[in-house]
XYZ file of C-alpha atoms in Angstrom:
651
model
C 90.545 77.704 101.525
C 94.242 76.739 100.559
C 96.196 77.990 97.692
C 96.339 74.309 96.517
C 92.610 74.127 96.450
C 92.528 77.348 94.519
C 94.297 75.727 91.314
C 91.240 74.399 89.694
C 89.461 77.815 89.898
C 92.702 79.512 88.701
C 92.461 76.977 85.787
C 89.064 77.971 84.991
C 89.793 81.522 85.020
C 92.540 81.163 82.554
C 90.370 79.084 80.206
C 87.662 81.858 80.282
C 89.863 84.843 79.905
C 92.257 83.234 77.318
C 90.161 80.417 75.624
C 87.732 82.500 73.534
C 90.391 84.994 72.453
C 92.951 82.314 71.588
C 90.389 80.516 69.438
C 89.126 83.546 67.600
C 92.629 85.187 67.310
C 94.029 81.913 65.945
C 91.065 81.842 63.467
C 92.188 85.401 62.345
C 95.642 84.430 62.068
C 97.383 85.918 65.270
C 100.254 83.827 66.469
C 102.717 83.343 69.344
C 103.258 86.573 71.602
C 100.663 88.621 69.552
C 98.116 86.067 70.020
C 98.760 85.295 73.671
C 98.836 89.046 74.559
C 95.890 90.061 72.607
C 93.642 87.143 73.457
C 92.201 88.421 76.712
C 90.961 91.622 74.997
C 89.312 89.700 72.228
C 87.824 87.447 74.847
C 86.239 90.347 76.802
C 84.969 92.089 73.357
C 83.546 88.705 72.340
C 81.912 87.972 75.812
C 80.519 91.508 76.182
C 78.819 91.493 72.816
C 77.668 87.848 73.187
C 76.167 88.565 76.496
C 74.104 91.504 75.045
C 72.883 89.033 72.110
C 72.134 86.208 74.561
C 70.399 88.584 77.001
C 68.323 89.803 74.220
C 67.090 86.428 72.907
C 66.783 84.744 76.391
C 69.750 82.226 76.471
C 71.130 81.740 79.957
C 74.664 82.937 80.455
C 76.929 79.920 81.155
C 80.020 78.173 79.953
C 78.304 75.802 77.600
C 76.412 78.380 75.384
C 79.514 80.472 75.421
C 81.792 77.584 74.214
C 79.174 76.771 71.511
C 79.368 80.418 70.255
C 83.109 80.323 70.171
C 82.954 77.267 67.980
C 80.308 78.577 65.650
C 82.213 81.674 64.991
C 85.913 80.727 65.041
C 85.428 77.886 62.582
C 83.847 79.793 59.786
C 86.491 82.615 60.140
C 89.198 80.203 59.963
C 87.827 78.559 56.909
C 87.204 81.887 55.115
C 90.648 83.081 56.038
C 92.081 79.821 54.495
C 90.152 80.429 51.401
C 91.272 84.141 51.045
C 94.894 83.245 51.946
C 97.311 85.477 49.948
C 94.636 88.080 49.003
C 94.785 89.859 52.498
C 97.664 91.078 54.534
C 99.468 88.458 56.347
C 100.046 88.571 60.185
C 103.567 89.160 61.371
C 105.997 86.269 61.075
C 106.413 84.468 64.273
C 109.131 85.297 66.699
C 112.183 82.729 66.461
C 115.181 83.962 68.423
C 112.973 86.002 70.880
C 110.490 83.455 71.779
C 112.501 81.831 74.440
C 113.324 85.092 76.039
C 109.841 86.218 75.683
C 108.705 83.114 77.740
C 111.330 83.848 80.295
C 109.963 87.440 80.664
C 106.391 86.151 80.981
C 107.373 83.469 83.749
C 109.369 86.049 85.714
C 106.535 88.450 85.879
C 103.868 85.905 86.486
C 105.973 84.346 89.502
C 106.735 87.708 91.232
C 103.261 89.157 90.669
C 101.719 85.715 91.762
C 103.704 85.886 94.927
C 102.804 89.390 95.551
C 99.200 88.523 95.444
C 99.615 85.428 97.726
C 100.906 87.780 100.263
C 98.288 90.531 99.735
C 95.183 88.242 99.300
C 96.320 85.968 102.249
C 93.677 83.371 101.309
C 91.937 82.736 97.993
C 88.473 83.359 99.308
C 89.117 86.729 100.907
C 86.693 89.674 100.052
C 87.932 93.219 99.259
C 86.977 95.349 102.194
C 85.956 98.332 99.881
C 82.508 99.745 99.124
C 82.678 99.015 95.422
C 83.197 95.336 96.039
C 79.348 95.297 97.049
C 78.394 96.029 93.378
C 80.846 93.772 91.705
C 80.366 90.708 93.718
C 76.641 91.234 93.930
C 76.723 91.855 90.202
C 78.086 88.418 89.712
C 75.358 86.818 91.858
C 72.645 88.967 89.830
C 74.022 87.529 86.594
C 73.936 83.948 87.921
C 70.365 84.457 89.155
C 68.874 86.170 86.146
C 70.939 84.337 83.497
C 71.927 87.696 81.718
C 75.284 89.232 81.632
C 74.246 92.065 79.233
C 75.441 95.526 79.638
C 71.955 96.428 79.482
C 70.651 94.310 82.229
C 73.311 94.281 85.037
C 72.126 97.640 86.666
C 68.807 95.814 87.625
C 70.766 94.830 90.548
C 70.272 98.333 92.076
C 67.594 99.937 89.778
C 63.774 99.355 89.609
C 62.123 97.769 86.473
C 62.118 99.736 83.507
C 65.447 101.502 84.279
C 68.328 99.894 82.499
C 71.016 102.274 81.506
C 73.936 100.832 79.782
C 76.997 99.745 81.963
C 80.032 98.236 80.505
C 80.063 94.840 81.967
C 83.018 93.074 80.322
C 84.561 92.276 83.790
C 81.271 90.999 85.101
C 80.750 88.748 82.177
C 84.182 87.149 82.708
C 83.948 86.746 86.341
C 80.395 85.496 86.219
C 81.274 82.619 83.748
C 84.181 81.515 86.089
C 81.652 81.485 88.988
C 79.232 79.751 86.889
C 81.366 76.746 86.560
C 80.257 75.589 90.176
C 83.705 74.958 91.418
C 84.320 78.316 93.132
C 82.331 80.582 95.277
C 81.898 84.168 94.157
C 84.746 85.651 96.211
C 86.980 82.691 95.015
C 86.111 83.334 91.410
C 86.719 86.983 91.536
C 90.156 86.618 93.080
C 91.012 83.904 90.413
C 90.084 86.372 87.787
C 92.209 89.196 89.478
C 95.365 86.941 89.728
C 95.150 85.745 86.094
C 94.728 89.429 85.127
C 97.699 90.571 87.056
C 99.938 87.719 86.692
C 99.157 86.883 82.953
C 97.296 89.418 81.024
C 99.269 92.325 82.081
C 102.775 91.049 81.564
C 101.970 89.648 78.210
C 100.571 93.176 77.110
C 103.770 94.872 78.469
C 105.974 92.361 76.466
C 103.993 92.992 73.190
C 104.185 96.771 73.909
C 107.880 96.598 74.368
C 108.399 94.347 71.310
C 106.594 97.284 69.420
C 109.351 99.700 70.856
C 112.510 97.445 70.638
C 111.582 94.522 68.631
C 114.981 92.610 68.728
C 116.115 93.081 72.146
C 116.571 90.094 74.454
C 117.537 92.397 77.411
C 114.242 94.279 76.991
C 112.334 91.077 77.067
C 113.827 89.984 80.400
C 113.811 93.480 81.988
C 110.061 93.869 81.057
C 109.385 90.638 83.153
C 110.938 92.106 86.037
C 109.687 95.751 85.678
C 106.155 94.590 84.952
C 106.108 93.709 88.697
C 108.016 96.678 90.102
C 105.638 99.484 90.496
C 103.274 99.351 93.386
C 100.658 101.471 91.624
C 99.897 98.797 89.229
C 98.760 96.007 89.307
C 98.739 95.516 93.043
C 97.200 98.934 94.036
C 94.263 98.596 91.699
C 93.374 95.448 93.831
C 93.443 97.413 96.781
C 91.961 100.974 95.998
C 88.287 101.112 95.031
C 88.239 98.140 94.282
C 88.131 99.207 90.775
C 87.748 95.542 89.119
C 86.707 96.786 85.593
C 89.327 99.604 85.483
C 91.936 97.289 86.508
C 91.067 94.805 83.653
C 91.108 97.681 81.149
C 94.471 99.066 82.169
C 95.975 95.311 82.144
C 94.660 94.971 78.449
C 95.960 98.489 77.501
C 99.531 97.793 76.830
C 98.758 95.096 74.265
C 96.497 97.520 72.377
C 99.234 100.100 72.520
C 101.691 97.696 71.213
C 99.348 97.198 68.045
C 98.822 100.751 67.674
C 102.543 101.599 67.906
C 103.422 98.615 65.423
C 100.907 100.259 62.994
C 102.306 103.738 63.644
C 105.677 103.153 63.055
C 105.150 100.999 59.897
C 106.981 102.312 56.867
C 103.847 102.067 54.918
C 100.233 101.882 55.987
C 99.640 99.701 53.056
C 102.108 97.056 53.858
C 101.472 93.515 54.447
C 100.072 92.955 57.833
C 98.552 96.355 58.494
C 95.006 95.304 57.948
C 95.518 92.255 60.069
C 96.865 94.425 63.005
C 93.953 97.025 62.455
C 91.391 93.982 62.737
C 93.111 92.860 66.143
C 93.407 96.453 67.232
C 89.651 97.237 66.944
C 88.779 94.042 68.841
C 91.255 94.960 71.643
C 89.840 98.385 72.032
C 86.363 97.056 72.007
C 87.412 94.827 74.777
C 88.999 97.604 76.795
C 85.937 99.813 76.174
C 83.548 97.193 77.518
C 85.808 96.795 80.518
C 86.169 100.496 81.366
C 85.754 103.197 78.575
C 88.366 105.576 80.180
C 90.895 102.750 79.116
C 90.109 103.463 75.331
C 90.288 107.125 75.887
C 93.753 106.553 77.583
C 94.940 104.487 74.434
C 93.945 107.370 72.221
C 95.840 109.899 74.278
C 99.111 107.697 74.393
C 98.932 107.084 70.605
C 98.253 110.714 69.561
C 101.982 111.778 69.939
C 102.920 109.076 67.498
C 100.076 110.142 65.133
C 101.384 113.700 65.237
C 104.903 112.561 64.703
C 103.865 110.890 61.532
C 101.188 113.120 60.200
C 102.903 116.589 60.654
C 105.974 115.963 58.505
C 103.876 114.015 55.905
C 101.490 116.878 55.553
C 104.412 119.508 55.413
C 105.679 117.558 52.490
C 102.712 117.934 50.536
C 102.006 120.877 48.256
C 99.280 123.270 47.166
C 95.611 122.397 48.106
C 96.424 118.944 49.230
C 98.455 120.447 52.136
C 95.672 122.672 53.110
C 93.030 119.873 53.105
C 95.101 117.687 55.163
C 95.943 120.291 57.732
C 92.295 120.825 58.076
C 91.677 117.304 58.425
C 94.168 117.069 61.216
C 92.804 120.159 62.928
C 89.283 119.090 62.795
C 90.464 115.472 64.083
C 92.037 117.113 67.145
C 89.119 119.357 67.968
C 86.745 116.413 67.690
C 88.983 114.207 69.910
C 89.056 116.891 72.456
C 85.433 117.482 72.340
C 84.722 113.909 72.873
C 87.258 113.820 75.696
C 85.541 116.666 77.376
C 81.879 115.424 76.638
C 82.545 111.916 77.946
C 84.523 113.425 80.926
C 81.116 114.772 82.286
C 80.907 111.521 84.135
C 83.420 112.826 86.646
C 81.860 116.282 86.992
C 80.331 115.713 90.379
C 82.847 113.202 91.826
C 84.326 114.260 95.272
C 88.018 113.674 94.461
C 90.002 116.705 95.294
C 93.604 117.856 94.304
C 95.720 117.284 97.379
C 98.861 119.026 96.404
C 100.339 121.628 94.246
C 101.557 121.159 90.636
C 105.217 120.849 91.890
C 104.483 118.327 94.355
C 102.240 116.352 91.913
C 105.103 116.522 89.423
C 107.475 115.013 91.922
C 105.171 112.179 92.762
C 104.469 111.517 89.154
C 108.295 111.130 88.512
C 108.935 108.868 91.408
C 105.498 107.412 92.212
C 105.416 108.424 95.821
C 101.867 109.262 96.112
C 100.410 111.214 99.021
C 103.770 111.291 100.798
C 104.138 107.405 100.721
C 107.529 105.798 100.016
C 108.793 106.680 96.383
C 109.611 103.662 93.961
C 113.175 104.795 93.436
C 114.943 102.103 91.466
C 112.236 101.590 88.621
C 111.545 105.380 88.466
C 115.244 106.241 88.267
C 115.421 103.725 85.353
C 112.540 105.577 83.573
C 114.263 108.818 84.073
C 117.507 107.262 82.490
C 115.252 105.932 79.645
C 113.770 109.491 79.022
C 117.385 110.927 78.985
C 118.801 108.223 76.610
C 115.975 108.552 74.153
C 116.346 112.498 74.181
C 119.981 112.156 73.939
C 119.943 109.739 70.980
C 116.833 111.530 69.406
C 115.294 108.009 69.080
C 111.495 107.608 69.631
C 110.861 110.976 70.804
C 107.209 110.544 70.203
C 107.247 108.053 72.989
C 108.679 110.576 75.374
C 105.734 112.673 74.658
C 103.476 109.588 75.397
C 105.227 109.359 78.689
C 104.885 113.000 79.334
C 101.013 112.656 78.470
C 100.633 110.239 81.534
C 102.712 112.610 83.688
C 100.436 115.525 82.794
C 97.188 113.614 83.456
C 98.197 112.630 86.925
C 99.652 116.113 87.781
C 96.484 117.908 86.834
C 94.290 115.289 88.952
C 96.453 115.690 91.957
C 97.539 119.229 91.837
C 95.376 121.084 89.437
C 94.664 124.504 90.719
C 91.207 124.661 88.906
C 88.339 122.435 89.400
C 87.201 122.993 85.665
C 90.713 122.247 84.522
C 90.690 119.030 86.293
C 87.232 118.309 84.941
C 88.235 118.895 81.350
C 91.726 116.972 81.677
C 90.631 114.150 83.921
C 87.029 113.884 84.180
C 86.887 110.831 82.120
C 89.048 109.370 85.104
C 86.721 110.749 87.710
C 89.348 113.486 88.725
C 90.642 110.670 90.741
C 94.463 110.741 91.529
C 94.876 106.917 92.244
C 93.364 105.911 88.927
C 95.930 108.282 87.330
C 98.789 106.917 89.311
C 98.048 103.513 88.027
C 97.789 104.801 84.495
C 101.368 106.228 84.895
C 102.708 102.664 85.126
C 101.390 101.943 81.559
C 104.240 104.279 80.339
C 106.633 104.013 83.083
C 107.343 100.188 82.487
C 108.637 100.519 78.972
C 110.545 103.717 79.838
C 112.262 101.923 82.566
C 113.109 99.112 80.133
C 114.642 101.767 77.951
C 116.681 102.693 80.843
C 117.848 99.302 81.531
C 118.921 98.616 78.080
C 120.671 102.018 78.137
C 122.676 100.940 81.070
C 123.358 97.573 79.693
C 124.716 99.130 76.437
C 126.876 101.479 78.440
C 128.299 98.440 80.432
C 128.958 96.413 77.198
C 130.833 99.708 75.575
C 133.095 100.111 78.696
C 133.838 96.244 78.796
C 134.474 96.007 75.198
C 135.499 92.522 73.950
C 135.541 91.055 77.640
C 131.761 91.200 77.318
C 130.908 89.972 73.766
C 127.321 89.134 73.114
C 126.594 85.438 73.913
C 129.690 84.933 75.875
C 129.591 83.077 79.240
C 130.954 86.385 80.954
C 127.929 88.409 79.369
C 125.433 85.718 80.509
C 126.735 85.475 83.866
C 126.524 89.369 84.400
C 123.154 89.525 82.638
C 121.924 87.042 85.097
C 123.473 88.722 88.175
C 122.164 92.181 86.948
C 118.652 90.783 86.562
C 118.715 89.291 90.009
C 119.811 92.488 91.426
C 117.161 94.369 89.672
C 114.530 91.928 90.950
C 115.704 92.196 94.394
C 115.956 96.063 94.295
C 112.354 96.458 93.061
C 110.824 94.075 95.325
C 112.755 94.406 98.663
C 111.983 98.157 98.918
C 109.646 100.330 101.274
C 107.135 101.163 98.469
C 106.263 97.874 97.459
C 105.984 96.535 100.942
C 103.796 99.501 102.074
C 101.326 98.847 99.328
C 101.295 95.119 100.165
C 100.655 96.064 103.666
C 97.553 98.058 102.542
C 96.467 95.064 100.386
C 96.686 92.860 103.350
C 94.606 95.258 105.310
C 92.113 95.422 102.411
C 91.651 91.759 102.419
C 91.632 90.928 106.209
C 88.919 89.056 107.769
C 89.887 90.171 111.456
C 87.502 91.261 114.103
C 88.369 94.967 113.305
C 88.044 94.472 109.516
C 87.290 97.703 107.676
C 83.799 96.504 106.591
C 83.257 92.548 106.893
C 84.700 90.858 109.870
C 85.232 87.147 110.018
C 82.381 86.764 112.589
C 80.013 88.748 110.325
C 80.882 86.456 107.236
C 80.278 83.253 109.416
C 76.796 84.567 110.305
C 76.059 85.428 106.599
C 77.118 81.744 105.621
C 74.724 80.345 108.225
C 71.785 82.495 106.914
C 70.522 79.747 104.652
C 69.965 77.409 107.472
C 67.417 80.033 109.195
C 66.075 81.867 106.283
C 63.815 80.848 103.387
C 65.519 81.120 100.004
C 63.171 83.698 98.736
C 63.345 86.034 101.930
C 64.195 89.674 101.731
C 66.545 90.971 104.359
C 67.295 94.602 105.468
C 70.600 95.790 106.635
C 72.740 98.968 106.865
C 74.734 98.511 103.358
C 77.813 100.376 104.712
C 78.579 97.839 107.201
C 79.024 94.824 105.076
C 75.567 93.350 104.974
C 75.120 93.549 101.079
C 77.770 90.779 100.792
C 75.004 88.418 101.981
C 73.580 88.443 98.588
C 76.776 87.392 96.893
C 77.706 84.814 99.570
C 74.243 82.999 99.916
C 72.040 84.198 97.214
C 69.508 85.578 99.734
C 68.067 89.021 98.416
C 68.969 92.097 100.408
C 66.724 95.186 100.376
C 69.934 97.325 99.983
C 72.466 95.251 97.857
C 74.490 98.497 97.429
C 74.441 101.920 99.306
C 73.189 103.392 95.880
C 70.147 101.052 95.665
C 66.694 102.093 94.395
C 64.768 98.944 94.207
C 62.296 99.541 97.046
C 60.533 102.870 97.466
C 59.763 101.664 100.930
C 63.329 101.355 101.917
C 63.777 104.772 103.415
C 61.064 104.426 106.064
C 62.229 100.899 106.930
C 65.844 101.871 107.384
C 64.996 105.029 109.233
C 62.085 103.840 111.430
C 61.785 100.208 111.719
C 62.381 100.187 115.442
C 59.443 102.434 115.794
C 57.207 99.777 114.152
C 55.006 99.380 117.320
C 54.270 103.004 117.488
C 53.794 103.933 113.781
C 51.489 101.838 111.622
C 53.011 103.216 108.509
C 56.400 101.443 109.171
C 54.540 97.949 109.026
C 52.784 98.872 105.884
C 56.044 99.626 104.382
C 57.538 96.362 105.771
C 54.639 94.264 104.225
C 54.562 96.260 100.995
C 58.264 95.472 100.280
C 58.270 92.072 101.745
C 61.031 92.569 104.270
C 61.145 89.763 107.170
C 64.514 89.759 108.500
C 67.400 92.195 109.450
C 71.154 92.030 109.481
C 72.656 94.139 112.313
C 76.318 94.542 111.965
C 76.452 97.522 114.185
C 77.627 100.882 112.898
C 81.280 100.687 112.208
C 82.759 100.700 108.841
C 85.677 102.044 107.056
C 86.511 101.688 103.324
C 89.881 99.798 103.072
C 90.501 101.784 99.736
C 91.556 104.848 101.936
C 89.234 107.329 99.872
C 89.335 109.705 102.763
C 85.764 110.599 102.244
C 83.511 111.631 105.281
C 80.448 109.510 104.951
C 77.526 109.431 107.005
C 76.389 105.813 107.013
C 74.738 105.714 110.341
C 71.881 108.268 110.478
C 69.809 107.126 107.454
C 69.801 103.524 108.961
C 69.114 104.221 112.803
C 65.653 102.460 112.374
C 67.569 99.021 111.983
C 69.313 99.342 115.396
C 68.119 97.803 118.847
C 65.191 95.927 117.306
C 65.141 93.289 120.068
C 64.991 96.124 122.924
C 62.198 97.836 120.736
C 60.266 94.542 120.742
C 60.257 94.962 116.842
C 62.407 91.687 116.239
C 63.581 88.568 117.802
C 67.179 87.245 117.532
C 67.629 84.213 115.282
C 71.349 83.915 115.248
C 74.266 85.599 116.449
C 78.225 85.570 115.921
C 79.970 87.848 118.189
C 78.355 91.298 117.890
C 76.755 90.399 114.478
C 72.960 89.615 114.760
C 70.346 88.276 112.561
C 66.688 89.300 113.681
C 63.353 88.256 112.405
C 60.953 91.069 112.202
C 57.959 90.276 114.590
C 56.101 93.578 115.076
C 54.384 93.349 111.713
C 53.286 89.575 111.898
């Protein structure tokens, strides 16, 4: 598939991710950058809630019912808002002088990140060679098959009837709508959503965040466009490691929510015009983030906490008597409650295998220069971020944001170099104690801090040049354009970025030695409908890429994921199918489950996400090997070393 053929899928992904949010945000009263930046989070919140409602009442999940719901909800809201106009807080006045610079910043980021993804993905229909991709791509197929994208239903992909725990399915609701359009296969739909999130959602949020920190700086708008694409750890690494599509979406939406939170927290009065409006948008944004990945909502709270304390402590200190005691108690109880929730939700990471791989000092160096696990550091953007830190401290401006930046540093340092398992569980359990997740989170604060550094350097140059560099002069414009070009080249043509792009290329390869699914194996999968009934059930070692058969063809797999518990007979089939002629219990299990075919992709596999885990993906599936030699199965189709067998021993 060519990139030109990819354009319609990309357009559908833009419409799905932005359309509902733009309509609903516009009806509430959002405008221009605020509307554009917050629309994806509103979309995810709306689609996630709508999917639960539709799943409960039996309405099939597709574009038309979703579009109808958008109209039914947006129009009345817009009417009510017009009737109440003047009685409720108005939204911000739209940008005027900054609008053109904002568009330029958005365009810069979109082009650069888009180019990175073209290089990294190599083709629009490539599949991530990572173990988590099984669940996400097959989850989309499951939604298309069942007609439900509810967070209470999607676990039916891997769990038996009656076991339906809640799983935040915001990303799956979005991606499945793109796939339901019929113009894109599931891999193409997934990649279209990824490109839109990385190239459009993320930069818009960064610009809204920067506007809350430096509302009138044109330099900041342009620098944000370049620096949003300057850190390898996000967005490009999150499409390589894992692959963590839901977490990737949550982090991309996080800057917009932070921008709203910082705007509210910096307001002179919380009773001022527009505060209620921002609060409504913020609640919707946080709901969208939580439905993508709840860790993102907790990260928002941790990043906003320094500003809350910065405003609350002086305000409480100025109070007198009993009121001061009461508000100190309220603040203290609030902090204790937040810490308790952080640790309680962090139990999800209590048993994860990710270990600390360095000491505290080494982790601090990695956090400051983004050189993770001895990879190349991101010198230019990280030096700019440190300049920003020094400048804010020197001028005693926005010191609370320096503390926010420090929070992200601490979270990573504890995950990568924490000396105590319990400490790492308490601090980073909600992020599964996983250093790569925290390295991506670092970028959320590093981008605006690096922008502060750029603005500080530009301010220094202007002071030294004096009248020769008057704002708006031809000389100033020429120097600004040249500086921007140098910054762009310096952040892109560096070993750190190209090393990460190399890892991404490897994670989306379809070569013969691909980590999980080779090109020949995929060709065999795509021919399966020519040989197999649509209602067939197929066995296969899930570590070797066989689960992708469900996403690519719709043919059911006995093991659609390596953590699948659909069939109690799976264990005996996986371990002893090649003994079916000697052991009648094997054929009993085969008939009970209804398995009729086997995909044999050998025993080679390697997660391209570079998790470093030692996994035994061979021993539990030895029964699926050498079926023809054992007289248990006959070859139906072959592509290279990949073979499709029909089980004959149990006829």
